[in-house]
Each structure stands twice: as structure tokens, then as C-alpha cells.
Amino acid sequence: MTEPPLALLAELTHRCPLQCPYCSNPVALNGPGEELSTAEWTRVFQEAAALGCLQIHLSGGEPMARRDLVELTAAASAAGLYTNLITSGVLMDAPRLAALRDAGLEHVQLSVQDAEAASADRIANLPGGHAKKLVAAQLVRDAGLALTLNAVVHRQNLDRLPDLIELALAMEAGRLEVAHVQYYGWALANRAALLPTRAQLDAATATVTRARAELRGRLVIDYVVPDYHASRPKACMGGWGRRFLAVSPAGRILPCHAAESIEGMVFPNVHDTALHAAWFGAEAFTRFRGTAWMPAPCQGCANAEQDWGGCRCQAFALVGDAAATDPACALSPHHHLLAEALDEAASSDSSYRYRRL
Amino acid sequence: MIGTDIPRFGPGMKLRHDQARDRWTVMGPERMFLPDETALEILRLVDGTRSVDAIIDDLAARFAAPRAEIGADVLAMLADLATKGVVRA
Ligand code: SF4
Ligand code: SF4
């Protein structure tokens, strides 16, 4: 039986003052004119809550670029959703944050690009951005809101993981999310500049293990391991169409925020489809739900209901077939592609193709 | 935590009834817990005004159980919930 989703990722806009080369937004970004209106989002939030979602992530792009963010937060909260704001922090100020808190915001997830300002600003291609984030963190604490620091890590910042942990402590964040880049969309275009080395990864894993033990009760560290050095894939999104759904700025209803990277898939839109109908009935959701769709070697594999065959977007990006076993799995006939990408990265420079409209 | 402490929910933590699944859920930043029966009984009494002692009194009366026994359970459970960041003194 298909269970209802637990969380909605609402990508309110693709507008963003930053240009991170690993941005998880699609390469073909939605323009401001395509964005859903306040009333449309409000309806989507109500539908999500009625469907069974408990939590909403107000995300983007930069959600604070939406002038109606306070209204949207109030609407999400009124619908009974636990509201989380995923922000770069560079557009934050005290009055706006106070208004968001009063509208029912419960948690802020603030991203940093590095622990060191010069490097962070280069990665985001926004001079002065990092300094604004430090101010934003203080504003969140002053407002009495729970704070998570999010750091996307890769070859060009992974060596400063200990400093990122220090930064989280200095910010009095309750959680630190250390997420290795996932390679599709923009990140795939920048893969050679971003893939970490095995030595970097091993050092990072040791750092996290040590810090978790030392900081028990003070800081929770969530660590998303990278696929390229793995032999088993991750259960992407907890399985396709099992726990999460996302809505894009233009209203497309997606099983995962990256799903639009899979060419040839047709996604329902909130303009003509209710979330309930999309979740339970749309081909885009039923296509890779469960295990029936699986090819060999996943079919019948003991791990099928643990990792659900891995990431469909990664399978499409690397193999050209969204229904293939995730090549991150050592049992995939395409697993060698990952080692080849690591070799290529080892001899590549660190220039980026920045995320732009 | 000791008897006179007044437990409250940690930053971003909430106990919420999940209507779609008809169960109680502890909601927090990027995490959800399904409290067991004991945790749920305690968390429903965490309101930022009741002390640990008051919570123990309430539960001991309601379950007609020896206060010492309930007290030990409540303190152990609150310590566990505090490590998870769900409550703090
Ligand atoms: S990853 Fe960077 S560019 Fe993409 S939305 Fe977040 S802050 Fe903006
Ligand atoms: S074969 Fe498929 S189900 Fe088995 S471990 Fe690999 S990806 Fe997972």
C-alpha cells in the first residue's frame, strides 16, 4: 500500500543572488514570470497537509527573494505544517526574520559555501556574501529560532571541515549538515572541479566521527556520504515517491527536486492536478515506486528495499537510462564510470561553470 | 535534570498530532521521532510551567503506581530526550 508523503519541498523561486556551481536546481531554471502566485502556493500547502505531509521546506533558489515569504510562511503554518526555511541568508534582516518567526517559522537552515570568506565568496561568486551569512546566523539566534548550518562539501572546501564544525559551534547551531555534492544538473557540469579525492574523504569521515563523539549533546552532525567513492548507493529521497514530494517554482509536482533532469518524463502541474492525485496516480510517481520496476541486478537483491536501487537522476545522468541500477552500486555494470570520473577530476583544474539563468 | 527543573521543548521541537496517520510525532529540525507510550505521556505534560516533580506526581496519580518507580522512569526518559535535544531544563 502506498503511504502518504511526510514532507513537501516547496521551491518557491529559482531566483538567487548566489551562483553555486553545484546548485541542485535544474540547468533550465524557471523564470520569475512562471512562479506560482501566493494564492496558488497557499492551496498547495493546504493540499500537502491534507495529504499527510507534516513538514514543509521553504526553499529555492533563495526563498527570501519572494516578497510574499511572510504570507507564505503563515499559510504553511496555518495549514499545520512544521515550517523550515532553507536559505543562503544574504537577503536576511532582523525585521523580516521577526515577521517570519511571528508567522510561525520554526527552523532555519542556513547554507555556507566554506568556512573561509574568500573561498566561500568565490564558490558562490558573490563578493561579501559570506560576511552576510555570519550576520544572518546571529539574527536567527537572536530571534530564538532553531538553526541548522548546512555545508555542501567538495574538493575545494573539504579540507576545512574542522573549521566548518568550529563555525557551527560559534554560530550556536544545533545541527550541522555536511552534504557531499550530488552530481546531476549544475554539479555534473562542474564535476571535474568538485570531486574530492579518496584521501580527502577519509580525513573528512574521520573528522566527523571524532567530532560526533566529542560534541555529543551539543551539536548534531548529519553527514551525507558521497557516491563516487562508495560501493552501495544511497536510498535517494528514502525511495522514489515514498516520503517526499517537491513542487517547482512553476508548479511541477516532482518525486525529487532533481527529477526534471530526467529527459522524457512528464510531470503533473499544480495548475491542473491536485497533490493527492499526483502522489497516488501520476505516472511520474508510480514509475519508480517500490521494486517492480527494477532491472537486474536490483531485482531480487537483498538490498532492494533498503536503497531502492539508488538515485534515478544519477542513473539517467551517467547511463542515460533512469530505469538502470544506480552506477554508484558496485553491482552495476556501469560502476566503472565513477572511477573514470575520479581519474578525470584528479587531473582537472578548479574553474567553474557558475549557475545562471 | 532534577525534580525542581522545569522542562521545556528544545529549539524547534514540537509534539504534534499527525491526523493522517492518527499518531503523535515529535517534530524537530529535519527529524521526526515517534515517541513511545512513556515518552508521549511525559511530553504531553511538558508545557514550560510544570516541574519534573509535578510531572511525576501527575503520572503517579494517574497510573496509581509507586512514586519512586515512576520517578526513576521519568528522569531516565527526560535524560534521554534531552540528549536528543527534544527537551531541556
Ligand atoms: S545552491 Fe547556491 S545558487 Fe543554488 S539556490 Fe542555493 S544558494 Fe542559490
Ligand atoms: S543491486 Fe540494486 S538493490 Fe542491490 S545493492 Fe545495488 S543498487 Fe541496491
XYZ file of N, CA and C in Angstrom, chain A residues 4-6 52 54-55 57 80-82 84 106-107 109 146 148 175 177 216 220 222, chain B residues 11-14 16-21 23 25 27-32 82-84:
126
model
N 1.174 7.976 2.411
C 1.275 9.390 2.027
C 2.671 9.943 2.348
N 3.054 11.044 1.714
C 4.384 11.626 1.952
C 4.468 12.301 3.313
N 5.688 12.458 3.819
C 5.914 13.107 5.111
C 6.278 14.582 4.968
N -1.101 14.457 4.079
C -0.374 13.763 5.140
C 1.017 14.319 5.395
N 3.818 16.457 7.047
C 3.927 17.052 8.367
C 4.851 18.248 8.350
N 5.723 18.268 7.352
C 6.796 19.246 7.349
C 6.892 19.890 5.981
N 9.552 22.362 3.639
C 10.820 23.059 3.460
C 10.573 24.171 2.457
N -0.889 23.730 9.257
C -0.469 22.729 10.240
C 0.887 22.118 9.933
N 1.625 22.712 9.002
C 2.922 22.148 8.624
C 4.046 22.708 9.496
N 4.991 21.868 9.837
C 6.201 22.310 10.528
C 7.057 23.010 9.480
N 10.197 24.962 7.794
C 11.650 25.081 7.760
C 12.022 25.977 6.584
N 9.627 27.756 12.219
C 10.151 27.025 13.374
C 11.644 26.727 13.285
N 12.186 26.787 12.088
C 13.580 26.354 11.945
C 14.194 26.989 10.707
N 17.481 26.731 8.109
C 18.665 26.025 7.635
C 19.460 26.991 6.765
N 15.460 27.863 15.949
C 16.423 26.767 15.827
C 17.212 26.950 14.529
N 20.121 25.319 11.813
C 20.994 24.284 11.264
C 21.937 24.954 10.284
N 22.445 21.954 14.788
C 22.785 20.886 13.846
C 23.727 21.416 12.788
N 24.843 20.133 8.938
C 24.596 19.166 7.881
C 25.773 19.259 6.923
N 28.812 15.378 21.447
C 27.542 14.737 21.787
C 26.733 15.613 22.742
N 24.557 18.236 16.704
C 24.243 17.040 15.931
C 24.877 17.215 14.553
N 24.942 15.765 10.821
C 24.422 14.854 9.801
C 25.424 14.832 8.663
N 14.831 24.058 21.098
C 14.557 24.929 19.961
C 14.067 24.133 18.742
N 12.954 24.562 18.214
C 12.430 23.912 17.009
C 11.720 22.593 17.265
N 11.588 22.182 18.526
C 10.946 20.893 18.825
C 9.477 21.075 19.172
N 8.668 20.159 18.701
C 7.216 20.233 18.911
C 6.618 18.848 18.973
N 3.333 16.978 17.963
C 2.209 17.301 17.097
C 1.398 16.049 16.793
N 0.075 16.204 16.756
C -0.738 15.065 16.380
C -0.806 14.973 14.867
N -0.466 13.800 14.360
C -0.450 13.550 12.926
C -1.810 12.954 12.562
N -2.668 13.825 12.001
C -4.041 13.384 11.745
C -4.129 12.277 10.702
N -3.329 12.403 9.636
C -3.409 11.432 8.548
C -3.087 10.018 9.043
N -2.179 9.912 10.018
C -1.750 8.587 10.484
C -2.250 8.272 11.894
N -1.443 9.438 14.942
C -0.428 9.137 15.950
C 0.268 10.449 16.319
N 3.658 12.671 16.949
C 5.002 12.744 16.390
C 5.752 13.902 17.030
N 8.239 16.618 16.277
C 8.788 17.255 15.087
C 9.961 18.126 15.500
N 11.046 18.001 14.759
C 12.196 18.849 15.027
C 12.876 19.195 13.735
N 13.928 20.016 13.832
C 14.675 20.385 12.636
C 15.147 19.151 11.865
N 14.552 18.885 10.745
C 14.962 17.781 9.869
C 14.837 16.408 10.525
N 14.114 16.315 11.624
C 13.927 14.983 12.176
C 12.553 14.818 12.789
N 12.115 13.594 12.812
C 10.841 13.269 13.438
C 11.077 12.029 14.286
N 16.569 14.678 26.472
C 17.449 15.854 26.487
C 18.671 15.615 25.595
N 19.210 14.386 25.614
C 20.348 14.083 24.739
C 19.950 14.240 23.277
N 18.718 13.888 22.980
C 18.246 14.034 21.591
C 17.877 15.477 21.262
